[in-house]
Structures are given as C-alpha cells and as structure tokens.
CSV table of C-alpha atoms in Angstrom, one decimal:
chain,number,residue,atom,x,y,z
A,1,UNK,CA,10.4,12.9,-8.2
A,2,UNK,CA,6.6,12.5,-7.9
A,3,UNK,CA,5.3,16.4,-6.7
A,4,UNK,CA,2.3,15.9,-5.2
A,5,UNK,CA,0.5,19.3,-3.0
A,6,UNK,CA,-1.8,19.9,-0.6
A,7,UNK,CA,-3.4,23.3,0.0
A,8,UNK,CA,-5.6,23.9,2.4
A,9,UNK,CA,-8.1,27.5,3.0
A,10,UNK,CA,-10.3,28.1,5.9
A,11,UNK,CA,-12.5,30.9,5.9
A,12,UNK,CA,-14.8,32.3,8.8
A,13,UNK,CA,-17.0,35.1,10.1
A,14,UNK,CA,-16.9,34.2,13.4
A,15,UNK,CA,-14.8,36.7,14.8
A,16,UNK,CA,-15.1,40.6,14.1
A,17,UNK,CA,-12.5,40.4,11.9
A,18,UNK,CA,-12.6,37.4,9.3
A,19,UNK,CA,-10.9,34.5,9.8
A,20,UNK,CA,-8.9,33.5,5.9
A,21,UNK,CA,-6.1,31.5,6.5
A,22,UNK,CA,-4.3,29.4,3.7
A,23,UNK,CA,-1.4,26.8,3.7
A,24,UNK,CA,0.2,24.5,0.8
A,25,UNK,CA,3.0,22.1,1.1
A,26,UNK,CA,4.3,19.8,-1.0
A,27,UNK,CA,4.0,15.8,0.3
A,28,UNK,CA,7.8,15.3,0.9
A,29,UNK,CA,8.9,12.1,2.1
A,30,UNK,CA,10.2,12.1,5.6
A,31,UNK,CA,13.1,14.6,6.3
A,32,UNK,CA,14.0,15.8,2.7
A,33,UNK,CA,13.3,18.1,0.6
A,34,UNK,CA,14.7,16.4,-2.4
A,35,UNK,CA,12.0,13.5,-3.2
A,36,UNK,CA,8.3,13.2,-2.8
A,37,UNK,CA,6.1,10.9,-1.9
A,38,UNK,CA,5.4,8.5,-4.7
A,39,UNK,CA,2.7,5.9,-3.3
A,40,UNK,CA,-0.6,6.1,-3.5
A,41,UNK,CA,-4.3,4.3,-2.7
A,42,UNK,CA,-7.4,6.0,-3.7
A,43,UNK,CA,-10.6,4.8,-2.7
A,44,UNK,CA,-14.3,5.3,-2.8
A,45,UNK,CA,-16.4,3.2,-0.8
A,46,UNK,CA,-19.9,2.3,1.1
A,47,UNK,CA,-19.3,2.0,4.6
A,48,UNK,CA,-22.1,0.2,6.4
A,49,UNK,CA,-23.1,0.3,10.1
A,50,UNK,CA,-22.4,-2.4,12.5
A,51,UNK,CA,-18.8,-2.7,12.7
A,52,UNK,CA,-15.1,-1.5,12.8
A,53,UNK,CA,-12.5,-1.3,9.8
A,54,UNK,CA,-9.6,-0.7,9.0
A,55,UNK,CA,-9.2,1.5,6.8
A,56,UNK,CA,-5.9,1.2,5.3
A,57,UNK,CA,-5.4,-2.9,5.3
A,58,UNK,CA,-1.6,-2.7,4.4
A,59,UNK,CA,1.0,-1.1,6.6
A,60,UNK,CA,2.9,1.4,5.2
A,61,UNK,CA,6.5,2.2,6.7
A,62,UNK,CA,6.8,3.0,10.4
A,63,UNK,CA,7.3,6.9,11.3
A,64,UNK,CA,7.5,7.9,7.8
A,65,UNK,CA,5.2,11.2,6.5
A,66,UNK,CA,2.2,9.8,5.5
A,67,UNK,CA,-0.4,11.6,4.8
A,68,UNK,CA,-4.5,10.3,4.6
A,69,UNK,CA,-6.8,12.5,3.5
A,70,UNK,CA,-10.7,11.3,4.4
A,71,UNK,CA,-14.5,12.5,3.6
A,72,UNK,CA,-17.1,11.3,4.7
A,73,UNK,CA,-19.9,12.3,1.7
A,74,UNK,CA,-22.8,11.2,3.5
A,75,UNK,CA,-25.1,13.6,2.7
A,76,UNK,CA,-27.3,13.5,5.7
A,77,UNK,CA,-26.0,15.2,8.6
A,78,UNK,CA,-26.9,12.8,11.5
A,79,UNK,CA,-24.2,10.6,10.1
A,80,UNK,CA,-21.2,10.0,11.2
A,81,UNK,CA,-18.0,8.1,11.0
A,82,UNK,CA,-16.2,7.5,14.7
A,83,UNK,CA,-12.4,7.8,13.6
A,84,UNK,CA,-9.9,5.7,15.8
A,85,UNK,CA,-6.2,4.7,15.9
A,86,UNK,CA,-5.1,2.2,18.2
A,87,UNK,CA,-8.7,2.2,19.5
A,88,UNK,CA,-8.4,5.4,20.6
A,89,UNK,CA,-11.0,7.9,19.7
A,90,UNK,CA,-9.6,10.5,17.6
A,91,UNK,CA,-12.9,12.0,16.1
A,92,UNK,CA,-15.9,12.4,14.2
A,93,UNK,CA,-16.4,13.2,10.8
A,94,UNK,CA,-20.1,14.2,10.3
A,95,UNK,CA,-21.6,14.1,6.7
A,96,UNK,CA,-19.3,16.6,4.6
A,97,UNK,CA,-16.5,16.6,6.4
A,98,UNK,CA,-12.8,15.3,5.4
A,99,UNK,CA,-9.8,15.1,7.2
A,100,UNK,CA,-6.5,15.5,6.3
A,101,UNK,CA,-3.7,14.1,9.1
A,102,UNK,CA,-0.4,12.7,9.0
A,103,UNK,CA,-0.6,9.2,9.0
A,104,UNK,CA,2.3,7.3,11.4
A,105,UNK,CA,0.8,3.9,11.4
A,106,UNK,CA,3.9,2.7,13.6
A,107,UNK,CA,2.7,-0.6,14.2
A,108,UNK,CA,-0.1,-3.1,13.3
A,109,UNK,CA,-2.1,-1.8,16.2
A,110,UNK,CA,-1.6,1.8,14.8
A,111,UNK,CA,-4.3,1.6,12.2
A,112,UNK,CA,-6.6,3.8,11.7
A,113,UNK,CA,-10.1,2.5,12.0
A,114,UNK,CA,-13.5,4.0,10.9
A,115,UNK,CA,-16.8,3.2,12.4
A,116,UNK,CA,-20.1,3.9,10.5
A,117,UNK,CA,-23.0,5.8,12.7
A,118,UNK,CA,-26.8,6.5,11.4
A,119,UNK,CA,-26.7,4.4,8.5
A,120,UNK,CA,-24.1,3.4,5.8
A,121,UNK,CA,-22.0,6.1,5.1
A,122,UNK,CA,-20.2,7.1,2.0
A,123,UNK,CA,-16.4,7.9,2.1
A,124,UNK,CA,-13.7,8.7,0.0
A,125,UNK,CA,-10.0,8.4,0.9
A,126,UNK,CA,-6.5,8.9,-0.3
A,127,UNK,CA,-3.2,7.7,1.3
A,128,UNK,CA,-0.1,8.9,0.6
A,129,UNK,CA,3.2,7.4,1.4
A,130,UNK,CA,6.3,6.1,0.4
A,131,UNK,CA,6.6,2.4,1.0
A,132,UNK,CA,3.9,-0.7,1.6
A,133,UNK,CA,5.0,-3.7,3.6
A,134,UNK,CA,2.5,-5.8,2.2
A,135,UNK,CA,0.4,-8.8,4.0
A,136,UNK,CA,1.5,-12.3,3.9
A,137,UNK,CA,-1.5,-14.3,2.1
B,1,UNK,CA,-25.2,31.7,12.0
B,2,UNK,CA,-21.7,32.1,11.7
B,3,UNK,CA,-20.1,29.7,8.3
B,4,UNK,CA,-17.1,28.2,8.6
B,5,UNK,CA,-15.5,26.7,5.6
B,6,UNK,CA,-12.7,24.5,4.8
B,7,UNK,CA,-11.3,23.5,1.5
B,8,UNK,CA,-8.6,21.5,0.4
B,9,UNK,CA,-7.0,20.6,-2.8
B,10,UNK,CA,-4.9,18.0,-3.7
B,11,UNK,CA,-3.2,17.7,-7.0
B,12,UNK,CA,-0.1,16.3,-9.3
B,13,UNK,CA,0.9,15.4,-12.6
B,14,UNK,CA,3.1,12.9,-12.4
B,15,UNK,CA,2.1,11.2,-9.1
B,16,UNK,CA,0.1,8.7,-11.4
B,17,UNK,CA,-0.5,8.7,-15.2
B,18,UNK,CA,-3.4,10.6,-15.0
B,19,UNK,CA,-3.5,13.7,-13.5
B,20,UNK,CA,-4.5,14.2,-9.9
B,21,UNK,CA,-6.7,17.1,-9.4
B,22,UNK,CA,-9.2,16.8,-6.0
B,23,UNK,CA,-10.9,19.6,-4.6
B,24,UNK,CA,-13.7,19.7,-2.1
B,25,UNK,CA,-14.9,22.1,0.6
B,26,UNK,CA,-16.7,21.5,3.9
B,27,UNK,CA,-19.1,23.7,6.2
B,28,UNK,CA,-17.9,23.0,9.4
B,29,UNK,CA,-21.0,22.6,11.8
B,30,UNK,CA,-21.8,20.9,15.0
B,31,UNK,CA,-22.6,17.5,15.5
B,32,UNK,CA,-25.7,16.1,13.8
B,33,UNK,CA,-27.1,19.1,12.6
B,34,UNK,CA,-26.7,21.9,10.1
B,35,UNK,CA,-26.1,24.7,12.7
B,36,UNK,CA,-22.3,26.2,11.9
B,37,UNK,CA,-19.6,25.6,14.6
B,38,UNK,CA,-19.8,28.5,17.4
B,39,UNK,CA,-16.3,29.1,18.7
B,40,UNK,CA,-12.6,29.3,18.1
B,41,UNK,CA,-9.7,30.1,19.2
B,42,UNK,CA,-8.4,32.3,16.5
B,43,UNK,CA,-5.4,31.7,14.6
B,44,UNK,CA,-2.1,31.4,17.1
B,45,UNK,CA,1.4,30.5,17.0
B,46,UNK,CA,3.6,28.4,19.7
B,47,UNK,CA,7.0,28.3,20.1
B,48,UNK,CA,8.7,25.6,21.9
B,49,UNK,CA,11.6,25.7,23.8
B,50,UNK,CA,13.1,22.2,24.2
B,51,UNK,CA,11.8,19.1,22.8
B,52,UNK,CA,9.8,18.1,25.7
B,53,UNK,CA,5.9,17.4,25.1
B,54,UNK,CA,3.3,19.6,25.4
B,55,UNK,CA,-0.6,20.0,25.1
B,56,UNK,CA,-1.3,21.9,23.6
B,57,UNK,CA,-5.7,21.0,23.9
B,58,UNK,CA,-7.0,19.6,26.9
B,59,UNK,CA,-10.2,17.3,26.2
B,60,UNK,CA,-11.7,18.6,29.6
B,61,UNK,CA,-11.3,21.9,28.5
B,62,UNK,CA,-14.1,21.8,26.0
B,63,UNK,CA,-17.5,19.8,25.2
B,64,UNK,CA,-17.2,16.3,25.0
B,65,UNK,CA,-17.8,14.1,22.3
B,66,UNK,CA,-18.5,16.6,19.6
B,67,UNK,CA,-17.5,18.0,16.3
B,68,UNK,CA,-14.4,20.1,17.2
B,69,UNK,CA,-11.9,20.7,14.5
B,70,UNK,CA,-8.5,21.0,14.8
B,71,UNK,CA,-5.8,23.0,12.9
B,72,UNK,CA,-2.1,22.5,12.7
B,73,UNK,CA,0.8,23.6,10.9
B,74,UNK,CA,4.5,22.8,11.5
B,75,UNK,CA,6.2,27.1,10.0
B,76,UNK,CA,9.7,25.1,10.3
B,77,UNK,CA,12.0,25.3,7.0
B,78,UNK,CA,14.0,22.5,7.7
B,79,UNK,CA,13.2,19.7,6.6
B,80,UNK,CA,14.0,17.4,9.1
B,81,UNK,CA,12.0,19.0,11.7
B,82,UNK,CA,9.0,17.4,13.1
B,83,UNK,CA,6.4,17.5,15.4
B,84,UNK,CA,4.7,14.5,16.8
B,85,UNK,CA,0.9,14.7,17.0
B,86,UNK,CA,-0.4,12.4,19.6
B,87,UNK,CA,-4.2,12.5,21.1
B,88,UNK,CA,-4.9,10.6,24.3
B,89,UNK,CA,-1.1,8.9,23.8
B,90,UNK,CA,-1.6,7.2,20.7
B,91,UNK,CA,0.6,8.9,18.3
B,92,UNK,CA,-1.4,9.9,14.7
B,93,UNK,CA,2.0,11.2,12.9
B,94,UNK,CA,5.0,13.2,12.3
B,95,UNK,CA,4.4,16.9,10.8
B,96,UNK,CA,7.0,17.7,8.7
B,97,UNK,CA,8.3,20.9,7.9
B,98,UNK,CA,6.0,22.9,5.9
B,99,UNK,CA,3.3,20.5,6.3
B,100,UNK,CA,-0.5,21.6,8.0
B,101,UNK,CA,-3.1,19.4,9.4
B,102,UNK,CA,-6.6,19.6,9.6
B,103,UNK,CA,-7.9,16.7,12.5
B,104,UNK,CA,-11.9,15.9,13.6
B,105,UNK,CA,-11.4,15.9,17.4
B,106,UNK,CA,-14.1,14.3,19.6
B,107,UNK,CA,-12.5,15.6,22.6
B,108,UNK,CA,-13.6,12.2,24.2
B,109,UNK,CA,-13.2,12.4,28.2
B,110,UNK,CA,-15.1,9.0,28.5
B,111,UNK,CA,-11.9,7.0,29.7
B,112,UNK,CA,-8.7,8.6,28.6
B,113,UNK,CA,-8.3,12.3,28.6
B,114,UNK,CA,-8.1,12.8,24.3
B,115,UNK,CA,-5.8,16.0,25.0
B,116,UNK,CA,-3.7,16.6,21.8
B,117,UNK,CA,-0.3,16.5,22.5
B,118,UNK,CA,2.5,17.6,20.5
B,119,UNK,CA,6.3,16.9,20.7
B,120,UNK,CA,8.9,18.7,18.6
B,121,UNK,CA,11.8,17.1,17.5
B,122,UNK,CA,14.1,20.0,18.4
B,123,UNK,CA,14.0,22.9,20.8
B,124,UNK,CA,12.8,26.2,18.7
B,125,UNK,CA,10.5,25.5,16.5
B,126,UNK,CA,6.8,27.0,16.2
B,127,UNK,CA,3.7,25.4,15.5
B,128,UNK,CA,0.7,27.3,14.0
B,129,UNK,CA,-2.9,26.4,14.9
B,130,UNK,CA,-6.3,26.6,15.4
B,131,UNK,CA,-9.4,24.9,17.0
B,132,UNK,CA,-12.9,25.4,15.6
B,133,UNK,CA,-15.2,23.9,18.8
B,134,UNK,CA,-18.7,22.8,18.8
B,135,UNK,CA,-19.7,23.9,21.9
C-alpha cells in the first residue's frame, strides 16, 4: 500500500491568543483504512492569460477521495488564478497561495478549471487518486 | 499587520520511485496586495445531527469576491464517514475521515449565492473549521 500524507499548520496572531492549529492524514482511498491512494500527476506549468483550462484533462473515478493540491507561485501579488468547477466560482488563489481540496470530479462537467488574471501565472499541482478513466483519442 | 501563515507538506516513499517530499508555506493576505488577511472566525467545531445539509458560510455574509480562506477538517475515526463539500451547489468532494481541507473562497454573490455547504453522510459526526476573511 502506497502511504502518502498530508500535514497541514496554520499559524496566526490575529487573535489575543495565537492561532497554531495542525492536522495530518494519510491519503486513504475512499472508505478504508487499509489502502492508499496510489495515483498520481505532478505538474509544473506557465499558465497564460486569456483563457480557461482544465486543469486535470483526464477524469479520475467519480465520488472517490481525490485529493488536488494547487499553488499558484506567481510571485507578484496582483496575480491571480480564478478557480472554478462546473463553472462555478470557487475562488482565488493570489500569487503564493495553494490549495489543497478534495477533488470529486463526478462528471465531465465537474472539472476543475483555472483562469489566469494579471499576466501568466506560474502554478504547480499535484493530483492524487486512485483510478484514471482515460480519453478516447 | 497581523501574519497569517499556512504550510503544508506532502510526502511518501513509496508513492513513486523517488521519494515525495513537498513543502511550502503561504502568507495569507488580501486580494492584490501584501496587506495580511484581517479577520477570522477562530477555530470551531460542529456537530451534526442528521445527515441533512447545512451551511455552514453564507457568501452574503462576508465581502465579495475576495481572498477568503477556508478551513476544514472531517475529526470522524471511521473511515467510511464523509462529508460532502459543496459551494454554490456544485459539489468539490468527499472529506474523509481524518482528512482537512484548506479551500480559496471568493465568496462570489454575482449570480449564485457561493455559500459552502456541507452534508454528512451520517448523523453525529463533527466537522472542524475555520475561515480566514479578507474583509
């Protein structure tokens, strides 16, 4: 079984007391505790302005527990990349941010696409899940 | 200026042949500047009672189209528990047991409502979160 973990800390001072609050799991596949996720794409990529793409171009199994991690390592701040699934706006990662979301992708339509804002933006990803239905040439 | 950080790491040695070691931290700030994000809601837990859906953000609740960041993490020790994440509708994915979440949220109130939503898939269970807002 592949073992594959994600920890996570957020720190902040913007409460009187500090905020330090840390997680870790282990990338299970969905509903056992027995086998982990054992796919993977990693990718590293210029993302210019202009249009939409999606991000991950193959499907991986419906209602599964994927996980996509995304940074966006635009290093000037007024950039951005619009995150959507399904075309609906889900958020915006600025210039040194990443996200890390379950990924359900439970149809065609359920892709997640990224958007380019300010100029072309620099972004790294990782997808992890446990089966790839791949595209028809 | 109040700093806010984030940092994950991802890692395994036997995902792929070589060894998978990723770590990288952001400052979160607000949107298009350098200026660190100015609110939260503190850490919180919820506990559902059936597995009926509930929001658990409402986008008009907060500044649209900004840089909020959301926080989520399913405490459940079974594996086969889930929630379903959902923003505006449109489902994003299942949260497994054990497993956290951490989601850029525009809080878009242009057409749809983006309210994040979450469904269990049993009655009982608790969710852990948090939401950093740019205000």
């Amino acid at each position: 079984m592949a073992t594959t973990t994600a920890a996570v800390t957020l720190s902040s001072d913007l409460l009187s007391d500090s905020i330090s609050v840390s997680a870790s799991s282990t990338l299970m596949k969905a509903g056992t505790t027995a086998d982990g996720l054992d796919q993977m794409e990693y990718g590293y990529l210029d993302l210019p302005t202009g249009d939409e793409y999606d991000l991950i171009a193959t499907t991986p199994t419906a209602s599964k527990a994927s996980k996509l991690y995304l940074k966006n390592h635009s290093t000037d701040e007024t950039y951005y990349i619009a995150v959507t699934q399904n075309a609906q706006a889900i958020g915006k990662l600025y210039g040194g941010d990443w996200m890390f979301i379950p990924a359900d992708f439970h149809d065609a339509a359920g892709d997640i696409a990224i958007t380019a804002n300010g100029g072309t933006n620099k972004i790294c990803y990782a997808l992890f899940h446990e089966g790839t239905v791949l595209v028809t040439t | 200026m109040a700093t806010t950080t984030a940092t994950i790491t991802l890692s395994s040695t036997d995902l792929l042949s070589d060894e998978l070691s990723l770590s990288t931290t952001a400052t979160l700030t607000i949107a298009g500047a350098s200026t660190g994000l100015t609110g939260t809601t503190g850490l919180a837990r919820k506990k559902t009672g059936n597995t009926s859906e509930y929001t658990l953000f409402a986008a008009a609740s907060y500044t649209d189209d900004k840089a909020h960041k959301v926080y989520l993490k399913n405490t459940s020790t079974t594996a086969a528990q889930y929630f379903i994440v959902e923003v505006a509708g449109t489902v994003v994915g299942r949260l497994y047991a054990g497993d956290w979440a951490l989601i850029p949220w525009a809080a878009d109130t242009t057409g749809t409502n983006c309210d994040i939503d979450i469904t269990p898939s049993a009655a009982d269970m608790t969710l852990e979160y948090m939401l950093f807002t740019d205000e």
